[in-house]
PDB file of C-alpha atoms and ligand atoms in Angstrom:
ATOM      1  CA  MET A   4      -6.833  39.213  48.099  1.00 97.00           C
ATOM      2  CA  ILE A   5      -6.404  41.990  45.521  1.00 97.00           C
ATOM      3  CA  LYS A   6      -2.696  42.339  46.236  1.00 97.00           C
ATOM      4  CA  ASP A   7      -2.111  38.582  45.988  1.00 96.00           C
ATOM      5  CA  ALA A   8      -3.993  38.319  42.695  1.00 97.00           C
ATOM      6  CA  PHE A   9      -2.711  41.577  41.190  1.00 97.00           C
ATOM      7  CA  SER A  10       0.262  40.229  39.241  1.00 95.00           C
ATOM      8  CA  GLN A  11      -1.211  36.759  38.641  1.00 95.00           C
ATOM      9  CA  LYS A  12      -3.077  35.673  35.513  1.00 93.00           C
ATOM     10  CA  LYS A  13      -6.782  36.342  36.075  1.00 94.00           C
ATOM     11  CA  ASN A  14      -9.852  34.464  35.024  1.00 91.00           C
ATOM     12  CA  VAL A  15     -11.789  37.302  33.355  1.00 94.00           C
ATOM     13  CA  GLU A  16     -15.487  37.223  32.529  1.00 92.00           C
ATOM     14  CA  THR A  17     -17.537  39.909  30.799  1.00 92.00           C
ATOM     15  CA  LYS A  18     -20.861  41.344  32.032  1.00 87.00           C
ATOM     16  CA  ALA A  19     -22.934  43.932  30.094  1.00 83.00           C
ATOM     17  CA  SER A  20     -20.334  44.331  27.282  1.00 85.00           C
ATOM     18  CA  PHE A  21     -16.921  43.062  26.154  1.00 88.00           C
ATOM     19  CA  SER A  22     -15.283  45.872  28.169  1.00 86.00           C
ATOM     20  CA  ASP A  23     -17.334  45.413  31.359  1.00 86.00           C
ATOM     21  CA  LEU A  24     -15.155  42.971  33.300  1.00 90.00           C
ATOM     22  CA  VAL A  25     -15.394  40.881  36.431  1.00 91.00           C
ATOM     23  CA  THR A  26     -12.899  38.468  37.983  1.00 94.00           C
ATOM     24  CA  GLU A  27     -13.050  35.846  40.694  1.00 95.00           C
ATOM     25  CA  THR A  28     -11.345  38.378  43.012  1.00 97.00           C
ATOM     26  CA  ASP A  29     -14.159  40.961  42.591  1.00 95.00           C
ATOM     27  CA  LYS A  30     -16.660  38.358  43.781  1.00 95.00           C
ATOM     28  CA  ARG A  31     -14.499  37.016  46.621  1.00 96.00           C
ATOM     29  CA  VAL A  32     -13.758  40.486  48.008  1.00 97.00           C
ATOM     30  CA  GLU A  33     -17.454  41.456  47.913  1.00 96.00           C
ATOM     31  CA  ASP A  34     -18.541  38.192  49.596  1.00 96.00           C
ATOM     32  CA  SER A  35     -15.896  38.590  52.273  1.00 97.00           C
ATOM     33  CA  LEU A  36     -16.807  42.223  53.051  1.00 97.00           C
ATOM     34  CA  PHE A  37     -20.549  41.532  53.096  1.00 97.00           C
ATOM     35  CA  SER A  38     -20.256  38.530  55.415  1.00 97.00           C
ATOM     36  CA  THR A  39     -17.757  40.191  57.770  1.00 97.00           C
ATOM     37  CA  ILE A  40     -19.769  43.416  58.143  1.00 97.00           C
ATOM     38  CA  ARG A  41     -23.061  41.469  58.430  1.00 97.00           C
ATOM     39  CA  GLN A  42     -21.737  39.569  61.457  1.00 97.00           C
ATOM     40  CA  THR A  43     -21.469  42.862  63.375  1.00 97.00           C
ATOM     41  CA  PHE A  44     -24.460  44.670  61.830  1.00 97.00           C
ATOM     42  CA  PRO A  45     -27.037  42.003  60.908  1.00 97.00           C
ATOM     43  CA  SER A  46     -29.872  44.530  60.462  1.00 97.00           C
ATOM     44  CA  HIS A  47     -28.033  46.792  58.006  1.00 97.00           C
ATOM     45  CA  CYS A  48     -28.702  46.873  54.236  1.00 96.00           C
ATOM     46  CA  PHE A  49     -26.106  46.158  51.573  1.00 96.00           C
ATOM     47  CA  ILE A  50     -25.628  47.239  47.962  1.00 97.00           C
ATOM     48  CA  GLY A  51     -22.683  45.796  46.066  1.00 95.00           C
ATOM     49  CA  GLU A  52     -21.648  45.879  42.419  1.00 92.00           C
ATOM     50  CA  GLU A  53     -21.318  42.120  42.000  1.00 90.00           C
ATOM     51  CA  SER A  54     -24.464  41.198  43.978  1.00 90.00           C
ATOM     52  CA  THR A  55     -26.412  43.731  41.871  1.00 91.00           C
ATOM     53  CA  SER A  56     -24.945  42.268  38.656  1.00 86.00           C
ATOM     54  CA  ALA A  57     -26.009  38.839  39.909  1.00 87.00           C
ATOM     55  CA  GLY A  58     -29.623  40.068  40.251  1.00 87.00           C
ATOM     56  CA  ALA A  59     -29.839  41.599  43.764  1.00 85.00           C
ATOM     57  CA  GLN A  60     -32.018  44.705  43.961  1.00 84.00           C
ATOM     58  CA  CYS A  61     -30.225  48.061  44.101  1.00 88.00           C
ATOM     59  CA  GLU A  62     -32.620  49.893  46.403  1.00 90.00           C
ATOM     60  CA  LEU A  63     -31.407  52.713  48.638  1.00 95.00           C
ATOM     61  CA  THR A  64     -33.643  53.429  51.652  1.00 96.00           C
ATOM     62  CA  ASP A  65     -33.186  55.564  54.791  1.00 97.00           C
ATOM     63  CA  ARG A  66     -31.925  52.502  56.691  1.00 97.00           C
ATOM     64  CA  PRO A  67     -28.202  52.138  57.475  1.00 98.00           C
ATOM     65  CA  THR A  68     -26.719  50.910  54.186  1.00 98.00           C
ATOM     66  CA  TRP A  69     -23.263  49.774  53.128  1.00 98.00           C
ATOM     67  CA  ILE A  70     -22.545  50.496  49.454  1.00 98.00           C
ATOM     68  CA  ILE A  71     -19.517  48.528  48.298  1.00 97.00           C
ATOM     69  CA  ASP A  72     -17.476  48.226  45.142  1.00 97.00           C
ATOM     70  CA  PRO A  73     -15.085  45.315  45.839  1.00 98.00           C
ATOM     71  CA  ILE A  74     -12.796  46.422  43.009  1.00 98.00           C
ATOM     72  CA  ASP A  75     -13.232  49.813  41.409  1.00 98.00           C
ATOM     73  CA  GLY A  76     -10.992  49.849  38.369  1.00 97.00           C
ATOM     74  CA  THR A  77     -11.426  46.186  37.449  1.00 97.00           C
ATOM     75  CA  THR A  78      -9.973  46.795  33.970  1.00 96.00           C
ATOM     76  CA  ASN A  79      -6.913  48.359  35.630  1.00 97.00           C
ATOM     77  CA  PHE A  80      -6.685  45.343  37.974  1.00 98.00           C
ATOM     78  CA  VAL A  81      -6.813  42.938  35.008  1.00 97.00           C
ATOM     79  CA  HIS A  82      -4.087  44.890  33.186  1.00 97.00           C
ATOM     80  CA  THR A  83      -1.940  45.526  36.321  1.00 97.00           C
ATOM     81  CA  PHE A  84      -2.425  49.288  35.897  1.00 98.00           C
ATOM     82  CA  PRO A  85      -1.934  50.279  39.537  1.00 98.00           C
ATOM     83  CA  PHE A  86      -5.077  52.405  40.082  1.00 98.00           C
ATOM     84  CA  THR A  87      -7.481  49.923  41.556  1.00 98.00           C
ATOM     85  CA  CYS A  88      -9.237  49.994  44.906  1.00 98.00           C
ATOM     86  CA  ILE A  89     -11.891  48.806  47.317  1.00 98.00           C
ATOM     87  CA  SER A  90     -14.619  51.389  47.880  1.00 98.00           C
ATOM     88  CA  ILE A  91     -16.841  51.215  50.979  1.00 98.00           C
ATOM     89  CA  GLY A  92     -19.482  53.835  51.726  1.00 98.00           C
ATOM     90  CA  PHE A  93     -21.815  53.787  54.737  1.00 98.00           C
ATOM     91  CA  LEU A  94     -25.029  55.818  54.479  1.00 98.00           C
ATOM     92  CA  VAL A  95     -27.829  56.624  56.924  1.00 98.00           C
ATOM     93  CA  ASN A  96     -30.978  58.424  55.700  1.00 97.00           C
ATOM     94  CA  LYS A  97     -29.347  58.303  52.218  1.00 96.00           C
ATOM     95  CA  LYS A  98     -26.537  60.519  53.551  1.00 97.00           C
ATOM     96  CA  ALA A  99     -22.918  59.311  53.432  1.00 97.00           C
ATOM     97  CA  MET A 100     -21.490  59.029  56.954  1.00 98.00           C
ATOM     98  CA  ILE A 101     -18.294  57.038  56.361  1.00 98.00           C
ATOM     99  CA  GLY A 102     -16.122  56.527  53.284  1.00 98.00           C
ATOM    100  CA  ILE A 103     -13.140  54.219  52.913  1.00 98.00           C
ATOM    101  CA  ILE A 104     -11.217  53.824  49.660  1.00 98.00           C
ATOM    102  CA  TYR A 105      -8.130  51.611  49.719  1.00 98.00           C
ATOM    103  CA  ASN A 106      -5.657  51.132  46.894  1.00 98.00           C
ATOM    104  CA  PRO A 107      -3.791  47.987  48.034  1.00 98.00           C
ATOM    105  CA  VAL A 108      -1.249  48.219  45.210  1.00 98.00           C
ATOM    106  CA  LEU A 109       0.039  51.670  46.172  1.00 98.00           C
ATOM    107  CA  ASP A 110      -1.012  51.148  49.816  1.00 98.00           C
ATOM    108  CA  ASP A 111      -3.028  54.382  49.928  1.00 98.00           C
ATOM    109  CA  MET A 112      -5.944  54.389  52.380  1.00 98.00           C
ATOM    110  CA  TYR A 113      -8.386  57.299  52.043  1.00 98.00           C
ATOM    111  CA  THR A 114     -10.935  57.697  54.836  1.00 98.00           C
ATOM    112  CA  ALA A 115     -13.572  60.185  55.955  1.00 98.00           C
ATOM    113  CA  ARG A 116     -16.260  60.368  58.620  1.00 98.00           C
ATOM    114  CA  ALA A 117     -19.004  63.009  58.606  1.00 98.00           C
ATOM    115  CA  GLY A 118     -17.815  66.070  60.497  1.00 98.00           C
ATOM    116  CA  HIS A 119     -14.331  64.646  61.151  1.00 98.00           C
ATOM    117  CA  GLY A 120     -12.354  65.519  58.015  1.00 98.00           C
ATOM    118  CA  ALA A 121     -10.762  63.411  55.281  1.00 98.00           C
ATOM    119  CA  PHE A 122      -7.453  61.577  55.438  1.00 98.00           C
ATOM    120  CA  CYS A 123      -4.939  59.690  53.287  1.00 98.00           C
ATOM    121  CA  ASN A 124      -2.877  57.230  55.333  1.00 98.00           C
ATOM    122  CA  ASP A 125      -3.881  59.185  58.460  1.00 90.00           C
ATOM    123  CA  LYS A 126      -2.680  62.530  57.049  1.00 98.00           C
ATOM    124  CA  LYS A 127      -5.410  65.173  56.725  1.00 98.00           C
ATOM    125  CA  ILE A 128      -6.209  65.999  53.097  1.00 98.00           C
ATOM    126  CA  HIS A 129      -7.831  69.016  51.460  1.00 98.00           C
ATOM    127  CA  VAL A 130      -8.892  69.973  47.954  1.00 98.00           C
ATOM    128  CA  SER A 131      -6.646  72.423  46.085  1.00 98.00           C
ATOM    129  CA  GLY A 132      -9.175  75.267  46.278  1.00 97.00           C
ATOM    130  CA  CYS A 133      -8.450  76.086  42.603  1.00 98.00           C
ATOM    131  CA  ASN A 134     -11.206  78.296  41.204  1.00 97.00           C
ATOM    132  CA  ASP A 135      -9.554  79.312  37.948  1.00 98.00           C
ATOM    133  CA  TYR A 136     -10.654  76.993  35.105  1.00 98.00           C
ATOM    134  CA  SER A 137      -7.616  77.971  32.995  1.00 98.00           C
ATOM    135  CA  GLN A 138      -5.316  76.630  35.760  1.00 98.00           C
ATOM    136  CA  ALA A 139      -7.303  73.491  36.535  1.00 98.00           C
ATOM    137  CA  LEU A 140      -6.174  69.887  35.990  1.00 98.00           C
ATOM    138  CA  LEU A 141      -9.242  67.773  35.186  1.00 98.00           C
ATOM    139  CA  ILE A 142      -9.918  64.040  35.390  1.00 98.00           C
ATOM    140  CA  ILE A 143     -12.570  62.902  32.908  1.00 98.00           C
ATOM    141  CA  ASP A 144     -13.232  59.285  31.968  1.00 95.00           C
ATOM    142  CA  THR A 145     -15.158  57.909  28.974  1.00 89.00           C
ATOM    143  CA  GLY A 146     -16.757  55.521  31.459  1.00 80.00           C
ATOM    144  CA  ALA A 147     -19.697  53.543  30.199  1.00 84.00           C
ATOM    145  CA  CYS A 148     -20.239  55.654  27.042  1.00 85.00           C
ATOM    146  CA  ALA A 149     -20.672  53.014  24.315  1.00 86.00           C
ATOM    147  CA  LYS A 150     -23.194  54.348  21.782  1.00 90.00           C
ATOM    148  CA  ASN A 151     -21.710  56.436  18.968  1.00 93.00           C
ATOM    149  CA  GLU A 152     -23.717  59.550  19.859  1.00 94.00           C
ATOM    150  CA  ASP A 153     -22.645  59.279  23.525  1.00 94.00           C
ATOM    151  CA  ILE A 154     -18.978  58.886  22.585  1.00 94.00           C
ATOM    152  CA  ASP A 155     -19.262  61.894  20.214  1.00 95.00           C
ATOM    153  CA  CYS A 156     -20.913  63.932  22.959  1.00 96.00           C
ATOM    154  CA  HIS A 157     -18.130  62.955  25.410  1.00 96.00           C
ATOM    155  CA  TYR A 158     -15.374  64.013  22.976  1.00 96.00           C
ATOM    156  CA  GLU A 159     -17.161  67.294  22.147  1.00 97.00           C
ATOM    157  CA  ASN A 160     -17.178  68.010  25.886  1.00 97.00           C
ATOM    158  CA  MET A 161     -13.456  67.105  26.032  1.00 97.00           C
ATOM    159  CA  ARG A 162     -12.698  69.463  23.124  1.00 98.00           C
ATOM    160  CA  ARG A 163     -14.256  72.367  25.062  1.00 98.00           C
ATOM    161  CA  HIS A 164     -12.501  71.439  28.335  1.00 98.00           C
ATOM    162  CA  LYS A 165      -9.169  71.132  26.514  1.00 97.00           C
ATOM    163  CA  LYS A 166      -9.505  74.738  25.307  1.00 97.00           C
ATOM    164  CA  HIS A 167     -10.340  76.116  28.768  1.00 98.00           C
ATOM    165  CA  SER A 168      -8.253  74.053  31.215  1.00 98.00           C
ATOM    166  CA  ARG A 169      -4.625  73.167  31.898  1.00 98.00           C
ATOM    167  CA  GLY A 170      -4.986  69.474  31.078  1.00 98.00           C
ATOM    168  CA  ILE A 171      -7.148  66.356  31.132  1.00 98.00           C
ATOM    169  CA  ARG A 172      -6.360  62.933  32.625  1.00 98.00           C
ATOM    170  CA  ALA A 173      -8.228  59.600  32.848  1.00 97.00           C
ATOM    171  CA  ILE A 174      -7.249  56.921  35.383  1.00 97.00           C
ATOM    172  CA  GLY A 175      -9.996  54.281  35.126  1.00 97.00           C
ATOM    173  CA  SER A 176     -11.274  54.342  38.707  1.00 98.00           C
ATOM    174  CA  ALA A 177     -14.073  56.705  39.685  1.00 98.00           C
ATOM    175  CA  ALA A 178     -13.383  56.245  43.405  1.00 98.00           C
ATOM    176  CA  LEU A 179      -9.655  57.025  43.084  1.00 98.00           C
ATOM    177  CA  SER A 180     -10.406  59.951  40.744  1.00 98.00           C
ATOM    178  CA  MET A 181     -12.533  61.432  43.523  1.00 98.00           C
ATOM    179  CA  CYS A 182      -9.690  60.854  46.016  1.00 98.00           C
ATOM    180  CA  LEU A 183      -7.239  62.663  43.730  1.00 98.00           C
ATOM    181  CA  VAL A 184      -9.522  65.723  43.790  1.00 98.00           C
ATOM    182  CA  ALA A 185      -9.949  65.350  47.571  1.00 98.00           C
ATOM    183  CA  CYS A 186      -6.183  65.493  48.137  1.00 98.00           C
ATOM    184  CA  GLY A 187      -5.587  68.347  45.697  1.00 98.00           C
ATOM    185  CA  ALA A 188      -3.688  66.340  43.041  1.00 98.00           C
ATOM    186  CA  ALA A 189      -6.436  67.186  40.528  1.00 98.00           C
ATOM    187  CA  ASP A 190      -8.949  70.036  40.593  1.00 98.00           C
ATOM    188  CA  ALA A 191     -12.058  68.387  39.143  1.00 98.00           C
ATOM    189  CA  TYR A 192     -13.484  65.043  38.070  1.00 98.00           C
ATOM    190  CA  TYR A 193     -16.648  64.029  36.301  1.00 98.00           C
ATOM    191  CA  GLU A 194     -17.967  61.038  34.426  1.00 97.00           C
ATOM    192  CA  PHE A 195     -21.202  59.669  32.962  1.00 96.00           C
ATOM    193  CA  GLY A 196     -22.389  56.095  33.444  1.00 95.00           C
ATOM    194  CA  ILE A 197     -20.837  55.375  36.843  1.00 96.00           C
ATOM    195  CA  HIS A 198     -22.913  53.715  39.596  1.00 96.00           C
ATOM    196  CA  CYS A 199     -23.691  54.428  43.246  1.00 97.00           C
ATOM    197  CA  TRP A 200     -20.984  51.942  44.346  1.00 97.00           C
ATOM    198  CA  ASP A 201     -18.381  53.929  42.376  1.00 97.00           C
ATOM    199  CA  MET A 202     -19.357  57.169  44.194  1.00 97.00           C
ATOM    200  CA  ALA A 203     -20.698  56.343  47.677  1.00 98.00           C
ATOM    201  CA  ALA A 204     -17.382  56.459  49.554  1.00 98.00           C
ATOM    202  CA  GLY A 205     -15.834  59.179  47.381  1.00 98.00           C
ATOM    203  CA  VAL A 206     -18.718  61.558  48.073  1.00 98.00           C
ATOM    204  CA  ILE A 207     -17.957  61.919  51.770  1.00 98.00           C
ATOM    205  CA  ILE A 208     -14.189  61.926  51.241  1.00 98.00           C
ATOM    206  CA  VAL A 209     -14.518  64.879  48.820  1.00 98.00           C
ATOM    207  CA  GLU A 210     -17.099  66.600  51.051  1.00 98.00           C
ATOM    208  CA  GLU A 211     -14.899  66.307  54.144  1.00 98.00           C
ATOM    209  CA  ALA A 212     -11.882  67.506  52.134  1.00 98.00           C
ATOM    210  CA  GLY A 213     -13.749  70.742  51.372  1.00 98.00           C
ATOM    211  CA  GLY A 214     -14.750  69.947  47.777  1.00 98.00           C
ATOM    212  CA  THR A 215     -17.920  70.772  45.874  1.00 98.00           C
ATOM    213  CA  LEU A 216     -20.209  67.990  44.628  1.00 98.00           C
ATOM    214  CA  CYS A 217     -23.072  68.249  42.136  1.00 98.00           C
ATOM    215  CA  GLY A 218     -24.489  66.653  39.007  1.00 98.00           C
ATOM    216  CA  PRO A 219     -22.582  67.502  35.773  1.00 97.00           C
ATOM    217  CA  ASP A 220     -25.443  69.937  34.983  1.00 97.00           C
ATOM    218  CA  GLY A 221     -24.948  71.750  38.297  1.00 98.00           C
ATOM    219  CA  SER A 222     -27.950  70.074  39.963  1.00 98.00           C
ATOM    220  CA  THR A 223     -27.923  68.586  43.468  1.00 98.00           C
ATOM    221  CA  LEU A 224     -25.959  65.327  43.430  1.00 98.00           C
ATOM    222  CA  ASN A 225     -27.984  62.113  43.519  1.00 97.00           C
ATOM    223  CA  ILE A 226     -25.690  59.074  43.632  1.00 97.00           C
ATOM    224  CA  LEU A 227     -28.348  56.914  41.955  1.00 96.00           C
ATOM    225  CA  GLU A 228     -28.284  59.134  38.855  1.00 96.00           C
ATOM    226  CA  ARG A 229     -25.186  57.572  37.191  1.00 96.00           C
ATOM    227  CA  SER A 230     -22.936  60.684  37.124  1.00 97.00           C
ATOM    228  CA  CYS A 231     -21.262  63.275  39.311  1.00 97.00           C
ATOM    229  CA  LEU A 232     -19.077  66.379  39.110  1.00 98.00           C
ATOM    230  CA  VAL A 233     -16.615  66.982  41.938  1.00 98.00           C
ATOM    231  CA  THR A 234     -14.489  70.101  42.034  1.00 98.00           C
ATOM    232  CA  SER A 235     -12.094  71.993  44.254  1.00 98.00           C
ATOM    233  CA  SER A 236     -14.425  75.029  44.309  1.00 98.00           C
ATOM    234  CA  LYS A 237     -17.988  76.055  43.482  1.00 98.00           C
ATOM    235  CA  LYS A 238     -16.715  78.591  40.921  1.00 98.00           C
ATOM    236  CA  LEU A 239     -14.851  75.867  38.997  1.00 98.00           C
ATOM    237  CA  ALA A 240     -18.011  73.711  38.937  1.00 98.00           C
ATOM    238  CA  GLN A 241     -20.069  76.644  37.615  1.00 98.00           C
ATOM    239  CA  ASP A 242     -17.547  77.310  34.831  1.00 98.00           C
ATOM    240  CA  MET A 243     -17.179  73.657  33.843  1.00 98.00           C
ATOM    241  CA  VAL A 244     -20.923  73.018  33.716  1.00 98.00           C
ATOM    242  CA  LYS A 245     -21.154  75.518  30.809  1.00 98.00           C
ATOM    243  CA  ASP A 246     -18.930  73.196  28.740  1.00 98.00           C
ATOM    244  CA  ILE A 247     -20.754  69.944  29.556  1.00 98.00           C
ATOM    245  CA  THR A 248     -23.486  68.384  27.428  1.00 97.00           C
ATOM    246  CA  ILE A 249     -25.150  65.631  29.441  1.00 96.00           C
ATOM    247  CA  VAL A 250     -25.002  61.953  28.435  1.00 95.00           C
ATOM    248  CA  HIS A 251     -28.039  60.201  29.927  1.00 94.00           C
ATOM    249  CA  PHE A 252     -28.025  56.756  31.557  1.00 94.00           C
ATOM    250  CA  PRO A 253     -30.898  54.933  33.289  1.00 93.00           C
ATOM    251  CA  SER A 254     -30.786  55.406  37.103  1.00 93.00           C
ATOM    252  CA  ASP A 255     -29.508  52.686  39.446  1.00 93.00           C
TER     253      ASP A 255
HETATM  254  C1  IPD B 316     -15.397  51.490  36.555  1.00 83.08           C
HETATM  255  C2  IPD B 316     -14.466  52.570  36.991  1.00 83.08           C
HETATM  256  C3  IPD B 316     -14.085  53.451  35.821  1.00 83.08           C
HETATM  257  C4  IPD B 316     -15.258  53.953  35.078  1.00 83.08           C
HETATM  258  C5  IPD B 316     -16.225  52.844  34.707  1.00 83.08           C
HETATM  259  C6  IPD B 316     -16.608  52.062  35.921  1.00 83.08           C
HETATM  260  P1  IPD B 316     -15.484  49.140  37.783  1.00 83.08           P
HETATM  261  O1  IPD B 316     -15.825  50.709  37.655  1.00 83.08           O
HETATM  262  O2  IPD B 316     -15.020  53.368  38.022  1.00 83.08           O
HETATM  263  O3  IPD B 316     -13.377  54.584  36.261  1.00 83.08           O
HETATM  264  O4  IPD B 316     -14.792  54.626  33.927  1.00 83.08           O
HETATM  265  O5  IPD B 316     -17.377  53.410  34.162  1.00 83.08           O
HETATM  266  O6  IPD B 316     -17.478  51.014  35.538  1.00 83.08           O
HETATM  267  O7  IPD B 316     -16.302  48.416  36.754  1.00 83.08           O
HETATM  268  O8  IPD B 316     -14.043  48.977  37.557  1.00 83.08           O
HETATM  269  O9  IPD B 316     -15.906  48.847  39.168  1.00 83.08           O
HETATM  270 CA1   CA B 317     -16.181  47.136  40.440  1.00 83.08          CA
END
């Protein structure tokens, strides 16, 4: 569905702000995934970006739960910027067991299963292992920062990272940013304002690829807390945290 619609003109609607977009394809992909998975696992719970936007409760329990973003990188999808994907995470006892992130435009399929490693198109992937901040390539997105003080805080953080790292990129998909760290193409990624459906699959892919995950303040990662820091090594996370002032968002 995403591939077919990718180069077509889309019917775009806005949600929380003029830059928070949704298309017919986001909704169709989510409906299709929910109904297909439900046929096989009728007792499982589901959290999805578009169902939550439409008023469904975003409540994560210990029960088997599928957390789905039908299109992560919707703005990219609308603009035909080719970093857009489906993100599917499966959690039990709030712990990610399976992660699948598929970019249908570039045909890259990232997968991971707890204890079984992480893969891109069936090839095993691993983080770079970089632990030297001055040699690190970072991915940092402005994300949902909209208030002036949050944007200022974000760019102050960027100013510090720019002085201490090799470079900064932004690609507009949290899930694919996490995959780029998992396969060693980037050494770290963090963002404020993302949601559990942006992170659920990426968490296990990064974990199984040997990466480090935490909150941007170095705390234990909680995917309901609207931010994450993923790095190729614990040392890099510790060094980066010193340069990060936190932007707060209400929990999912
Ligand atoms: C967005 C992407 C993007 C991030 C935004 C998210 P969406 O998700 O993950 O990288 O900067 O904050 O909302 O809306 O395209 O699913
Ligand atoms: Ca989305």
